[in-house]
Coordinates of C-alpha atoms in Angstrom, one line a residue:
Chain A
X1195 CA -1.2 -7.8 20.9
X1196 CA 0.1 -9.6 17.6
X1197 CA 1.3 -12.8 19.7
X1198 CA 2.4 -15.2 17.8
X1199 CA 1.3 -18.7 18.7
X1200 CA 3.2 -20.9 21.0
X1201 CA 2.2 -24.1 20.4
X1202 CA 3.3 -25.8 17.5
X1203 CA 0.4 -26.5 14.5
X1204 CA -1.0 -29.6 14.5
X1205 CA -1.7 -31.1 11.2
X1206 CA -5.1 -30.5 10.2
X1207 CA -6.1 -29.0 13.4
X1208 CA -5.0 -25.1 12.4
X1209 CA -3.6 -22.7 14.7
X1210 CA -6.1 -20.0 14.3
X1211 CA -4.8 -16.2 15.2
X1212 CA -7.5 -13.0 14.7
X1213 CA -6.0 -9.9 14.0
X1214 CA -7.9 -6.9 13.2
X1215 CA -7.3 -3.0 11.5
X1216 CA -9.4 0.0 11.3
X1217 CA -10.0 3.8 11.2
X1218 CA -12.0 5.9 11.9
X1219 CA -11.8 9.0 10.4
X1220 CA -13.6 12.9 9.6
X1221 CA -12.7 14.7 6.4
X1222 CA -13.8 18.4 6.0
X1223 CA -13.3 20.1 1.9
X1224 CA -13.9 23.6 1.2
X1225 CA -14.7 22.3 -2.4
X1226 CA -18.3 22.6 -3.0
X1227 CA -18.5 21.6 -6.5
X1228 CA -17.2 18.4 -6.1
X1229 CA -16.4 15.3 -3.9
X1230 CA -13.4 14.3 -2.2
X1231 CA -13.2 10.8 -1.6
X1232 CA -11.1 8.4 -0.5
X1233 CA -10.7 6.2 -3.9
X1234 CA -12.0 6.3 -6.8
X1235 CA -14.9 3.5 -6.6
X1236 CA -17.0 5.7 -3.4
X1237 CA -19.7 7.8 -5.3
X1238 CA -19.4 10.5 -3.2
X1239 CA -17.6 12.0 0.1
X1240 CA -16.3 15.6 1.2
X1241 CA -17.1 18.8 0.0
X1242 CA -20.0 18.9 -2.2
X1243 CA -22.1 16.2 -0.8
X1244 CA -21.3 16.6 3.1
X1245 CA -19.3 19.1 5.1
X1246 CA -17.8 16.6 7.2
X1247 CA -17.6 13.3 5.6
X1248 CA -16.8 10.5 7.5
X1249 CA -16.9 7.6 4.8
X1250 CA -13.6 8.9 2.7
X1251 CA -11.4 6.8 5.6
X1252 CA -13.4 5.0 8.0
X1253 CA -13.0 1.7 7.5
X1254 CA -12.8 -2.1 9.9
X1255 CA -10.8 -5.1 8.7
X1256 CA -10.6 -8.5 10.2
X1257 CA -8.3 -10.8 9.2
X1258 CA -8.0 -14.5 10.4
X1259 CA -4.9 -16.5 9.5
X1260 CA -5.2 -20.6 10.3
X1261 CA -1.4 -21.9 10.6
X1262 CA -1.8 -25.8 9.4
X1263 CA 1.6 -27.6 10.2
X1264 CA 3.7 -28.1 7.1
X1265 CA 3.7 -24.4 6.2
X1266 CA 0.4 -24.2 5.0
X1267 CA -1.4 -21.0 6.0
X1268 CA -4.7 -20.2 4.9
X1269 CA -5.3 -16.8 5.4
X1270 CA -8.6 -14.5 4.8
X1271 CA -9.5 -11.2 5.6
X1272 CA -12.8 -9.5 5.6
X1273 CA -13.1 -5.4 5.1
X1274 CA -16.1 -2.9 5.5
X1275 CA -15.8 0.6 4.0
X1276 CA -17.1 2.8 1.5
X1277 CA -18.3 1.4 -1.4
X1278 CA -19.4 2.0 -4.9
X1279 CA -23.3 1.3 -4.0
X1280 CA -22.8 4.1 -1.0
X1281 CA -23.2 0.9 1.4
X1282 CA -20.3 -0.4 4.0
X1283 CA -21.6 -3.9 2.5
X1284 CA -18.6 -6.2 4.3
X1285 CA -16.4 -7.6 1.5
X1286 CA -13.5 -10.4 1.1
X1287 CA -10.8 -8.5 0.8
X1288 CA -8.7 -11.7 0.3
X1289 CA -8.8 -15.3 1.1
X1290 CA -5.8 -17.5 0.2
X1291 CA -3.6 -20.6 0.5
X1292 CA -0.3 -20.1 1.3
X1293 CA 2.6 -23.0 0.8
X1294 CA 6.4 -22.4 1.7
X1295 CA 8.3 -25.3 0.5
X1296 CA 10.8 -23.6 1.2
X1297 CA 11.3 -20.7 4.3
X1298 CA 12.3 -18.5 1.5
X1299 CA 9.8 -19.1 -0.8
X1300 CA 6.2 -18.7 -1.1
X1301 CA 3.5 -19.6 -3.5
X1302 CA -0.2 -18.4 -2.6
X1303 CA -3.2 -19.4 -5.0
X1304 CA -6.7 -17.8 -4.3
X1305 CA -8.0 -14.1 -3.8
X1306 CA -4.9 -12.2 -3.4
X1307 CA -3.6 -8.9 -3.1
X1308 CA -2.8 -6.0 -6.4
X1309 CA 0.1 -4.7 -5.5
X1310 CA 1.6 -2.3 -8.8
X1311 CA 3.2 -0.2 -5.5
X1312 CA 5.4 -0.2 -2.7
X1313 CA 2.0 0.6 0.0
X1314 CA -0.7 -1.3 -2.1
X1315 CA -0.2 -4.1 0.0
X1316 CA -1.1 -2.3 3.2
X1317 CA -3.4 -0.1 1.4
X1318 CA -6.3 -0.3 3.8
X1319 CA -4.3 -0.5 6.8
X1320 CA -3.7 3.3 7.5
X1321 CA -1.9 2.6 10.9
X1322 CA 1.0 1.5 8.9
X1323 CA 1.1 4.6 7.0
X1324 CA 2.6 7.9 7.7
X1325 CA -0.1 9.4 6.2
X1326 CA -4.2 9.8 6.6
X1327 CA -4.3 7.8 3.4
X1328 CA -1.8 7.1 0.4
X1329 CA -1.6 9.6 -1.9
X1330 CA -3.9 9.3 -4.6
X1331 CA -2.6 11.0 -7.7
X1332 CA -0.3 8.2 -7.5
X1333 CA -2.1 5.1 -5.8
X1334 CA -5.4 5.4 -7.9
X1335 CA -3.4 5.1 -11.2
X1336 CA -4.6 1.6 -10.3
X1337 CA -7.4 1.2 -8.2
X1338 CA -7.6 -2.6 -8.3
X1339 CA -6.8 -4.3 -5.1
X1340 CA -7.1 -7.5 -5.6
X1341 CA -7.6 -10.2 -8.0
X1342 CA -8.0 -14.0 -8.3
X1343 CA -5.0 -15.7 -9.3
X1344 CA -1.6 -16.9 -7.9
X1345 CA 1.4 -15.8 -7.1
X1346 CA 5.0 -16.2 -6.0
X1347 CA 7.5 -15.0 -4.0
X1348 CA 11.5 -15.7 -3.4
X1349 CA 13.4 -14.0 -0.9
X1350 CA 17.3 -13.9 -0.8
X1351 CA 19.2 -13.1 2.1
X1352 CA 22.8 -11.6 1.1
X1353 CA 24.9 -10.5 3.9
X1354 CA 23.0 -7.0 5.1
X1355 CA 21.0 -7.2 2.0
X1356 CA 17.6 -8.6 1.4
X1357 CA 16.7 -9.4 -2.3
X1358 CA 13.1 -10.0 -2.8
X1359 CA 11.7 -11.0 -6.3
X1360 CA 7.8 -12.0 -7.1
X1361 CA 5.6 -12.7 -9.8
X1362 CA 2.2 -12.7 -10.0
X1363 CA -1.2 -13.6 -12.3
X1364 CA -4.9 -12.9 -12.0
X1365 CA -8.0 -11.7 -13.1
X1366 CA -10.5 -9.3 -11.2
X1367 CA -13.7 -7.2 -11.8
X1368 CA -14.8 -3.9 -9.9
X1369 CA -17.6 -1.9 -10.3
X1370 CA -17.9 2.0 -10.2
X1371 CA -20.6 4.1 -8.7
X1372 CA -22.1 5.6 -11.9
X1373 CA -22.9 2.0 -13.2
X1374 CA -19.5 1.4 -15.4
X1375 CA -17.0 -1.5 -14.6
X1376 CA -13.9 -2.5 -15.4
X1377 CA -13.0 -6.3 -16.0
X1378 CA -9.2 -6.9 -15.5
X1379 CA -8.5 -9.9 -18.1
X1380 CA -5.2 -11.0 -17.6
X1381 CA -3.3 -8.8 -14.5
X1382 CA 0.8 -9.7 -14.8
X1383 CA 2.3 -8.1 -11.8
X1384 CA 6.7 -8.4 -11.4
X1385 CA 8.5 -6.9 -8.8
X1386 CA 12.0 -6.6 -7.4
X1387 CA 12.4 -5.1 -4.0
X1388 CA 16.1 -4.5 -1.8
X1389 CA 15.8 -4.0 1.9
X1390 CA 19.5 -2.5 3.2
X1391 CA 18.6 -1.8 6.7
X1392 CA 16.2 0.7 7.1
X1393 CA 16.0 1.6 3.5
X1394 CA 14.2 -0.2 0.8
X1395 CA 14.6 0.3 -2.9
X1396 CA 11.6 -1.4 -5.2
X1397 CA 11.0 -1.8 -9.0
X1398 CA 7.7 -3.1 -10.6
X1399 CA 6.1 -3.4 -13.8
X1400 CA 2.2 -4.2 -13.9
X1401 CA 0.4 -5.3 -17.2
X1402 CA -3.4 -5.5 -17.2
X1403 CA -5.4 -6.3 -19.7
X1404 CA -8.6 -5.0 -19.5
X1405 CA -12.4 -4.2 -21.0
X1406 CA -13.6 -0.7 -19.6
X1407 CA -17.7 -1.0 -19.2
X1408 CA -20.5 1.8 -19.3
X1409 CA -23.6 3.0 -20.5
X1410 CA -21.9 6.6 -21.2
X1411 CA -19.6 4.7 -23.5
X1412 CA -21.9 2.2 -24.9
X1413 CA -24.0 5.1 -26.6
X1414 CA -21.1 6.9 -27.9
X1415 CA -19.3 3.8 -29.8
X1416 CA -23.1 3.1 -31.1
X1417 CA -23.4 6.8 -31.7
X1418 CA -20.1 6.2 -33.9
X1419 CA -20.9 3.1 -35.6
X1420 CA -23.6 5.2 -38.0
X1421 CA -20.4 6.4 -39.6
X1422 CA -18.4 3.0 -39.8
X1423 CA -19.0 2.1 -43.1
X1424 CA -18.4 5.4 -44.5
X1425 CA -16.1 4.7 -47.6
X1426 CA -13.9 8.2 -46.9
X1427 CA -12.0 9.8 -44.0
X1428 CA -14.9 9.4 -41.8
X1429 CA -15.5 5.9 -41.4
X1430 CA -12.1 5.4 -41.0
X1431 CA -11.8 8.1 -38.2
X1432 CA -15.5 6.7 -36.6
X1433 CA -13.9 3.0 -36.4
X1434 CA -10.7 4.2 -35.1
X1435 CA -12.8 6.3 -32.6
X1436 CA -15.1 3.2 -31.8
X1437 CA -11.8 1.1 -30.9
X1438 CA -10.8 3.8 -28.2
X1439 CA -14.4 4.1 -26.5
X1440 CA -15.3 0.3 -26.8
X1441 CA -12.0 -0.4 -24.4
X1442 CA -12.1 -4.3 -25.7
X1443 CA -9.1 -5.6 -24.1
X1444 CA -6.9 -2.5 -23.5
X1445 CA -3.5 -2.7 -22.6
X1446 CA -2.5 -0.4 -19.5
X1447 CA 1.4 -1.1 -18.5
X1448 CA 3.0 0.6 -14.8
X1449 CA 6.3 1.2 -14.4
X1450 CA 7.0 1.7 -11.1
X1451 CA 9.9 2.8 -8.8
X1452 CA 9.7 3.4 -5.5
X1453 CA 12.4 4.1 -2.4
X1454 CA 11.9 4.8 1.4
X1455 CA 14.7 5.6 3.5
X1456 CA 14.4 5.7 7.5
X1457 CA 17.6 6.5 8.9
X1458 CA 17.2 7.0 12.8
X1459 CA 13.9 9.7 13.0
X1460 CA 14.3 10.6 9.6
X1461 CA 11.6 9.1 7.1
X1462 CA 11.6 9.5 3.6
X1463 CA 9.3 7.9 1.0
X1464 CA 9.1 8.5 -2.8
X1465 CA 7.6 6.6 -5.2
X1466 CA 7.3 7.5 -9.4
X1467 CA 4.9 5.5 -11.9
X1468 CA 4.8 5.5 -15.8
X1469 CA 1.8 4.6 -17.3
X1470 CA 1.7 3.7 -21.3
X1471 CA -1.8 2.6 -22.6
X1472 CA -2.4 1.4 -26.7
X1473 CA -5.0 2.8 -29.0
X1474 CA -7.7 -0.1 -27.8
X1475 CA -8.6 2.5 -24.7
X1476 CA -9.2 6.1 -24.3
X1477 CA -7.3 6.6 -21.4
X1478 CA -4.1 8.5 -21.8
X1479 CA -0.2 8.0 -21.1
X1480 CA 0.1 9.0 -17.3
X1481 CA 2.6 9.9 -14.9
X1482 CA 2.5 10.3 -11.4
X1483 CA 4.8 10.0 -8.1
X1484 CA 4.9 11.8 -4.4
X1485 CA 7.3 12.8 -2.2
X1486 CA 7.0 12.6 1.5
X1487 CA 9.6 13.6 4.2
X1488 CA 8.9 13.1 8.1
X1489 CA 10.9 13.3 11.3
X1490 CA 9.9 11.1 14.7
X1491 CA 10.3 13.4 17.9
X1492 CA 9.0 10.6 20.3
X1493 CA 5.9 9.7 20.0
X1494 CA 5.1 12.7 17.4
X1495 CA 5.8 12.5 13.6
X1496 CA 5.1 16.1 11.4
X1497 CA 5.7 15.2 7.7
X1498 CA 5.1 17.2 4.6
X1499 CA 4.2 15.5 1.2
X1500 CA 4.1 16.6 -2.3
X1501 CA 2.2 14.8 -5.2
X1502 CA 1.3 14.7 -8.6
X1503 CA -0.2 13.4 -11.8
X1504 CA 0.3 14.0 -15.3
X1505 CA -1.4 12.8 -18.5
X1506 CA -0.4 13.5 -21.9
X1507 CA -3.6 13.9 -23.4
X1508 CA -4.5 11.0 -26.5
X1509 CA -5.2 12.3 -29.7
X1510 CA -8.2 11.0 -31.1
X1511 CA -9.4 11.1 -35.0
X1512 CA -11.7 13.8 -35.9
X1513 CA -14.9 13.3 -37.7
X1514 CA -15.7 15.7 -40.6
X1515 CA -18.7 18.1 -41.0
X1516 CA -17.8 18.7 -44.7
X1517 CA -20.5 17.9 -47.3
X1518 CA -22.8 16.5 -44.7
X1519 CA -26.7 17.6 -44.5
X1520 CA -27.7 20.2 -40.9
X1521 CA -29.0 17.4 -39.1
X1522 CA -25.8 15.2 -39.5
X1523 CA -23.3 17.6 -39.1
X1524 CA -24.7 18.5 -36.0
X1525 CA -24.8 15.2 -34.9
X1526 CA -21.0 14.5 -36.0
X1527 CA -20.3 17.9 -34.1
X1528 CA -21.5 16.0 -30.9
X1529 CA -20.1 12.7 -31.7
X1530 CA -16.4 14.7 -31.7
X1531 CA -17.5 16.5 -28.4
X1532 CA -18.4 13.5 -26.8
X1533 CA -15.0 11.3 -27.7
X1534 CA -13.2 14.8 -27.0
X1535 CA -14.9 15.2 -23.3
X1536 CA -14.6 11.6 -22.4
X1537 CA -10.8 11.4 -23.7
X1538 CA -10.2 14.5 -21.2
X1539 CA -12.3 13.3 -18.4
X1540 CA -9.4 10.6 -18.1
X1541 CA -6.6 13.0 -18.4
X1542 CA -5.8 13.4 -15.0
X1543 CA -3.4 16.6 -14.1
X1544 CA -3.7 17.3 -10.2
X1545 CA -1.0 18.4 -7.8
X1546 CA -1.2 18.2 -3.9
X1547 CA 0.7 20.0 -1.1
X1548 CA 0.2 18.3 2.2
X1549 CA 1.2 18.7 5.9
X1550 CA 0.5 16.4 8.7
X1551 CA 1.1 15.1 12.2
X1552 CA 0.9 11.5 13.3
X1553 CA 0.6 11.3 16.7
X1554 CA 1.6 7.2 18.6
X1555 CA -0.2 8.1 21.7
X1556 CA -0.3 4.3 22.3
X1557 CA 0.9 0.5 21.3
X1558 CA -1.2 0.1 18.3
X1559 CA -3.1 3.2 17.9
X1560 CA -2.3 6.8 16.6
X1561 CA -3.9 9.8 15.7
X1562 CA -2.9 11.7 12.7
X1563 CA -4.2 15.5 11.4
X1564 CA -3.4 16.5 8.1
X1565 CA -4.3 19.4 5.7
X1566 CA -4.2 19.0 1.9
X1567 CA -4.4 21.8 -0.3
X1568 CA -5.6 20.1 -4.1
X1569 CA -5.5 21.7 -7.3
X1570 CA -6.1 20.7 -10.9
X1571 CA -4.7 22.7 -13.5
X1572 CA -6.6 25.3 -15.3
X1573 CA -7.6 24.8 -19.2
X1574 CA -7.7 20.9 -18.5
X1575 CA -10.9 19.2 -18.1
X1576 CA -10.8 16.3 -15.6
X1577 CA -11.6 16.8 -12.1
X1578 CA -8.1 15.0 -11.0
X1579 CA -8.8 12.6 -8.2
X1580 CA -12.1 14.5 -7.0
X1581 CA -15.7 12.9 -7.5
X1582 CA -19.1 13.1 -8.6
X1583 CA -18.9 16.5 -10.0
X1584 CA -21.5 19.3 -10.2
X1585 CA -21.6 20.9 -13.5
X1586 CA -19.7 24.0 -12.2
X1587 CA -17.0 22.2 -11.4
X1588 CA -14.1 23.2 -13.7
X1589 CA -10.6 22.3 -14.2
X1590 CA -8.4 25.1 -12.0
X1591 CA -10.2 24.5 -9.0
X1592 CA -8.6 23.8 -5.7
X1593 CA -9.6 22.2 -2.4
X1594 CA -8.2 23.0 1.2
X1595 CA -9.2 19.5 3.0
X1596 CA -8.9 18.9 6.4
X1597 CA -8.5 15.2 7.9
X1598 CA -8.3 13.7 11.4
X1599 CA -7.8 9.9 11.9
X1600 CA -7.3 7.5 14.6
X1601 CA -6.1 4.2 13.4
X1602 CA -5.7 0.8 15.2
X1603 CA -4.8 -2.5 14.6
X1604 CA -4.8 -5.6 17.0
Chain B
X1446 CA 3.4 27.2 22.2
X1447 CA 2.3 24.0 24.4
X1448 CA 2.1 21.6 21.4
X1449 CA 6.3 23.0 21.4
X1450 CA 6.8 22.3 24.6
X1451 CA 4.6 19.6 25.0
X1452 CA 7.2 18.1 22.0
X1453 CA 10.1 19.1 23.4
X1454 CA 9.4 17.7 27.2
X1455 CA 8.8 14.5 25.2
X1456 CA 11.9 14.1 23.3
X1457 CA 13.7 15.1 27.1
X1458 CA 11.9 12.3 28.0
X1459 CA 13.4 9.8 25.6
X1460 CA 16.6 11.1 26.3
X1461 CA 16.4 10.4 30.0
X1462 CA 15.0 6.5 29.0
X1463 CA 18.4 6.2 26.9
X1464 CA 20.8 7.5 29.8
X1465 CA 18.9 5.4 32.5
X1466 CA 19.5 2.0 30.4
X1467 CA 21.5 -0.7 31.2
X1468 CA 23.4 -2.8 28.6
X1469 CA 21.4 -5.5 26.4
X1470 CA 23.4 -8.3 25.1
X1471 CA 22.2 -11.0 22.1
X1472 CA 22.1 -14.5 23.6
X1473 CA 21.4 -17.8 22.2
X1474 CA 22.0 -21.5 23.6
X1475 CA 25.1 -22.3 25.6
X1476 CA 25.8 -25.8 23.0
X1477 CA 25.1 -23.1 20.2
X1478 CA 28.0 -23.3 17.7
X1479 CA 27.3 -19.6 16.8
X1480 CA 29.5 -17.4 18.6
X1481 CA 29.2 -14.0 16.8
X1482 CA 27.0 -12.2 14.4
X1483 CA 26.8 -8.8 12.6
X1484 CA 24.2 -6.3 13.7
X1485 CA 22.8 -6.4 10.6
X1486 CA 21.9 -9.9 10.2
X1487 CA 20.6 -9.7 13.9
X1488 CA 18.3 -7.3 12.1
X1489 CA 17.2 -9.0 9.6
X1490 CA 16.2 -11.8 11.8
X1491 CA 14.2 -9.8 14.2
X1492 CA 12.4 -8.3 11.1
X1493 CA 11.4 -11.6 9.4
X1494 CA 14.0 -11.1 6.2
X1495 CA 16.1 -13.5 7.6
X1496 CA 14.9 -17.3 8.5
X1497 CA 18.6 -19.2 9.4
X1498 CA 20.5 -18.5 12.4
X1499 CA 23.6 -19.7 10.5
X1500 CA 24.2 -22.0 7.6
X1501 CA 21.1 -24.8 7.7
X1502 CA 20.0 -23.6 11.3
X1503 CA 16.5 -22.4 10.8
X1504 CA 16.0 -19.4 13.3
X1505 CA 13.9 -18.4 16.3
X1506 CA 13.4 -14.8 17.6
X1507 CA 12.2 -14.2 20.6
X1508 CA 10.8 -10.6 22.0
X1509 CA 10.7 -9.3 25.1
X1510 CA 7.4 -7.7 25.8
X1511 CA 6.2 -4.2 24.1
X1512 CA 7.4 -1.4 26.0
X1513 CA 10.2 -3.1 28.1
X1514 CA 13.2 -1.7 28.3
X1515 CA 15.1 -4.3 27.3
X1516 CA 12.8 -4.5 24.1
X1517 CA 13.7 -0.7 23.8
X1518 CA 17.1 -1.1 24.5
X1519 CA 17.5 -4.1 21.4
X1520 CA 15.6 -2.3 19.0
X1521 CA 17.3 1.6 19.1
X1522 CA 20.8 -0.1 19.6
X1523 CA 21.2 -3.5 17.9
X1524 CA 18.6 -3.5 14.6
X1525 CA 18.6 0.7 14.7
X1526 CA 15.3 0.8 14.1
X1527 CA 12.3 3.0 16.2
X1528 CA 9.9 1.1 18.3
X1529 CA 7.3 2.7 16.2
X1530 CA 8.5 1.7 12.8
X1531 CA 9.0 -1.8 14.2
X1532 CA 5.6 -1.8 14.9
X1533 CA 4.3 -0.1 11.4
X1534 CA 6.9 -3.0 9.7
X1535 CA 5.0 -5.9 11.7
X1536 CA 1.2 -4.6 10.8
X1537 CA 2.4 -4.3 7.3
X1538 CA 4.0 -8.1 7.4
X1539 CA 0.6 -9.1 9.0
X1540 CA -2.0 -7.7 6.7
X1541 CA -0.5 -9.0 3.6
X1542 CA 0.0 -12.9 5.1
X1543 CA 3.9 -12.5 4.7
X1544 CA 5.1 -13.3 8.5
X1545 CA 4.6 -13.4 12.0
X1546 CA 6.4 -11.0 14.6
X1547 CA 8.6 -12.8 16.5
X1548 CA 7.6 -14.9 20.0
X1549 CA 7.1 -12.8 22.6
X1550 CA 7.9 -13.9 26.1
X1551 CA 7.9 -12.0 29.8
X1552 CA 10.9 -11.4 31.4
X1553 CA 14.5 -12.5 31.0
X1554 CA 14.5 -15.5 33.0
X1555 CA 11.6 -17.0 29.7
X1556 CA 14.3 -15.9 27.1
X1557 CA 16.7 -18.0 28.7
X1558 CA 14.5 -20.8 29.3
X1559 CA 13.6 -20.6 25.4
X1560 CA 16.6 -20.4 24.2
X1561 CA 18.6 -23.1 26.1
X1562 CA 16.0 -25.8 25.0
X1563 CA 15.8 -24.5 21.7
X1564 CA 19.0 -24.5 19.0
X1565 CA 17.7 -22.0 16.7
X1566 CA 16.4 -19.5 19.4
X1567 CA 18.0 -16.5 19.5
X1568 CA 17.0 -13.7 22.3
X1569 CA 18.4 -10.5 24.0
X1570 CA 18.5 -10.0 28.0
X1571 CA 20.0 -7.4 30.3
X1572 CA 23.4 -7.9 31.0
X1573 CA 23.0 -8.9 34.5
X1574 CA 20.9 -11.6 33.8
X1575 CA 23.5 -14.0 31.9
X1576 CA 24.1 -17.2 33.4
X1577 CA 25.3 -20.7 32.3
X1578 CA 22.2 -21.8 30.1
X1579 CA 22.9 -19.1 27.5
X1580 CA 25.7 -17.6 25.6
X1581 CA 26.1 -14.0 24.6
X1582 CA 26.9 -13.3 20.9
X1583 CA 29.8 -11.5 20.0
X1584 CA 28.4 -8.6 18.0
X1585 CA 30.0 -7.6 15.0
X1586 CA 29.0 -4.5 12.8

């Protein structure tokens, strides 16, 4: 398992090496109302839909890497899980080329990985998580996982101390189950990490630019434009309105800070994001992070996590009934409901308590069993990291979900 | 009650491993003109942060296989890491394309081979199996 090749690469006749990840995993929510899934693209998953769900994890990756001699590696993997269209429809995960010029530095050019947090890397590759799966109030503040574009990399060795810095540029587009998509523009991505031993400190800041696409949305800002060219409060309030549900090249920023410490069988893992978005989307300032503590006793590992996300909640210009005939007050009414109820569908405020036990039964595989109890906070109306919604589902519910896993890579 | 005891018979068990071991020691060629490094950097080099043996020598791990006990021995005492999260480090440098775990070879007697015939090479065998192709590393902390 993961041998490294032993003969030297030939120019332009590659070593090739096949490695390959997976899971396979069963979910159980006592949320009825509403799905729990395992990212924010899958239209549906535990809970309301299925009892036991086992699309939220279950997923297969292959990944071939083709080592040409002078440092060129070309390397491409392949993933099938859960998707938007409710199909396991295999998809390039990422395929690029890889130059070192030098052994400390790396430029890659191609499909290549999102990474606005310290796991995003890895995301799909649960064996080399603690956890059934990263925890989403953080990890889906940006769902994007890859993007086409280059980057670079420099690593620094300093006596015990690793400094690693890396920039990196692309463009992406992913589409969601009910139809909408989002179209990442320009995606800037910095990051610092420090590895001391067996504890790693990280800092990252993410810029995307981005258009936000749907049906829903279309209809509103066309809904909105009647009002426009009103000469008074209105029109200004409708065009300052259409601006935040058009989402024509929005700017959403991460701050990100993350730290895992593993002294001996101790593991600890933290991570805390800022989000600041400007008035060309609807989406509201966030802030999210998690905390995660786990001991090993041999092959065993119980952990207990903590999460959470936070939006302060936009304010958006009001539209004014005053002076206006039945008919169009009424519809101004629910031109203010609808930017109201699409504002607070995107102002996430969820908190999770979980407990879990990873098991290494053997080289390459584990088990893991882990129980999450969800709740989003009452008087807010988003459903937190939970999807397709029936319309009982309101903002104070909770979930008890129940997930067993058994990951392997090769 | 069993899952306790089933946890506590295991961690007894690791014990036992530790006590049984004998003594690893870091080699590398005999002409090598490296003649001590720190633990950490040893580290570093057997977790792909670190690609020079010293100065302009480009480095060479070599591993013993999975579940040896000199591979045990080298992880828990020189880098201070768990086999576990050694493994959980390598699948996370695999998946994102950003290295390759180091060479692994069978038994003491292919570290030596390796590492004689190679200057940057750098290995770890028991104790007992030093002999004039390699030299053991002086380890500082």
């Amino acid at each position: 398992m993961l041998l490294s090749p032993v003969i030297a690469a030939q120019p332009w006749s590659p070593d090739y090496t096949l490695h390959g990840f997976g899971t396979l995993g069963a979910v159980h929510s006592t949320q009825d109302d509403a799905d729990f899934s395992g990212n924010l693209f899958q239209p549906n998953g535990a809970g309301k839909t299925r009892d036991i769900s086992t699309s939220v994890d279950s997923k297969v990756g292959l990944q071939l890497d083709a080592d040409f001699a002078n440092d060129i590696t070309v390397i491409a993997q392949v993933v099938s899980e859960y998707q938007y269209d409710g199909s396991y429809s295999p998809e390039v995960e990422w395929a690029f080329v890889q130059y070192h010029p030098l052994p400390e530095l790396s430029l890659r050019a191609g499909r290549i990985v999102t990474a606005p947090f310290m796991e995003s890397q890895t995301r799909l590759v649960s064996y080399s998580q603690t956890w059934v799966r990263l925890p989403n109030e953080l990890y889906s503040l940006n769902p994007i996982t890859h993007k086409q574009g280059f980057d670079a990399r420099y690593q620094i060795p300093q006596g015990h101390l690793t400094h690693t810095v890396s920039a990196s540029w692309g463009t992406t587009k992913e589409n969601f189950a009910n139809g909408a998509n989002v179209k990442a523009r320009d995606l800037w991505e910095f990051e610092y990490r420090l590895d001391i031993a067996a504890t790693t400190f990280r800092l990252a800041y993410s810029n995307i630019n981005f258009d936000l696409n749907s049906t829903e949305l279309s209809a509103l800002a066309t809904g909105l434009s009647a009002f426009k060219d009103d000469p008074g409060s209105n029109g200004a309030a409708a065009r300052d309105n259409i601006r935040l549900i058009r989402n024509r090249g929005g700017t959403y920023e991460i701050f990100a800070a993350g730290l895992q410490h593993q002294p001996n069988n101790w593991l600890l893992r933290s991570e805390l994001a800022v989000v600041r978005t400007d008035d060309r989307t609807f989406i509201s300032d966030t802030h999210a992070w998690y905390l995660t503590v786990g001991r090993r006793l041999g092959a065993f590992t119980p952990y207990l996590s903590v999460a959470q996300v936070k939006a302060d909640r936009r304010d958006e210009a009001q539209l004014s009934t005053e002076g206006l005939s039945p008919e169009e007050a009424e519809q101004v009414n629910q031109l203010n409901q609808g930017v109201a109820l699409t504002i607070d569908s995107f102002t996430f405020d969820q908190r999770s308590f979980g407990v879990g036990l990873r098991w290494d039964y053997a080289p390459g595989l584990a088990l893991k069993l882990q129980f999450d109890h969800v709740e989003s906070k009452d008087g807010a109306r988003n459903i937190g990291r939970f999807v397709n919604p029936t319309g009982d589902f309101s903002a104070g519910n909770s979930a008890n979900v129940i997930s067993l896993s058994m990951d392997f890579v090769f | 009650m069993k899952l306790i005891s089933c946890l506590a018979a295991s961690v007894m068990l690791s014990q036992m491993v530790h006590s049984a071991s004998a003594e690893v020691v870091v080699v590398v060629a005999a002409d090598s003109p490296v003649n001590s490094l720190s633990k950490s950097h040893i580290a570093n080099i057997f977790l792909g942060r670190n690609n020079y043996l010293d100065g302009r020598i480009r480095v060479t791990p070599v591993d013993q296989p999975e579940g040896s006990q000199a591979r045990q021995e080298f992880y828990e005492n020189v880098v201070n890491w768990n086999p576990a999260s050694v493994k959980a480090h390598w699948s996370k440098m695999i998946f994102t394309g950003r290295g390759k775990p180091p060479r692994q070879v069978a038994s003491d007697t292919a570290v030596k081979a390796l590492v004689a015939s190679s200057p940057g090479a750098i290995g770890y065998i028991d104790a007992a199996s030093v002999d004039s192709s390699v030299k053991v590393l002086k380890l500082a902390q």
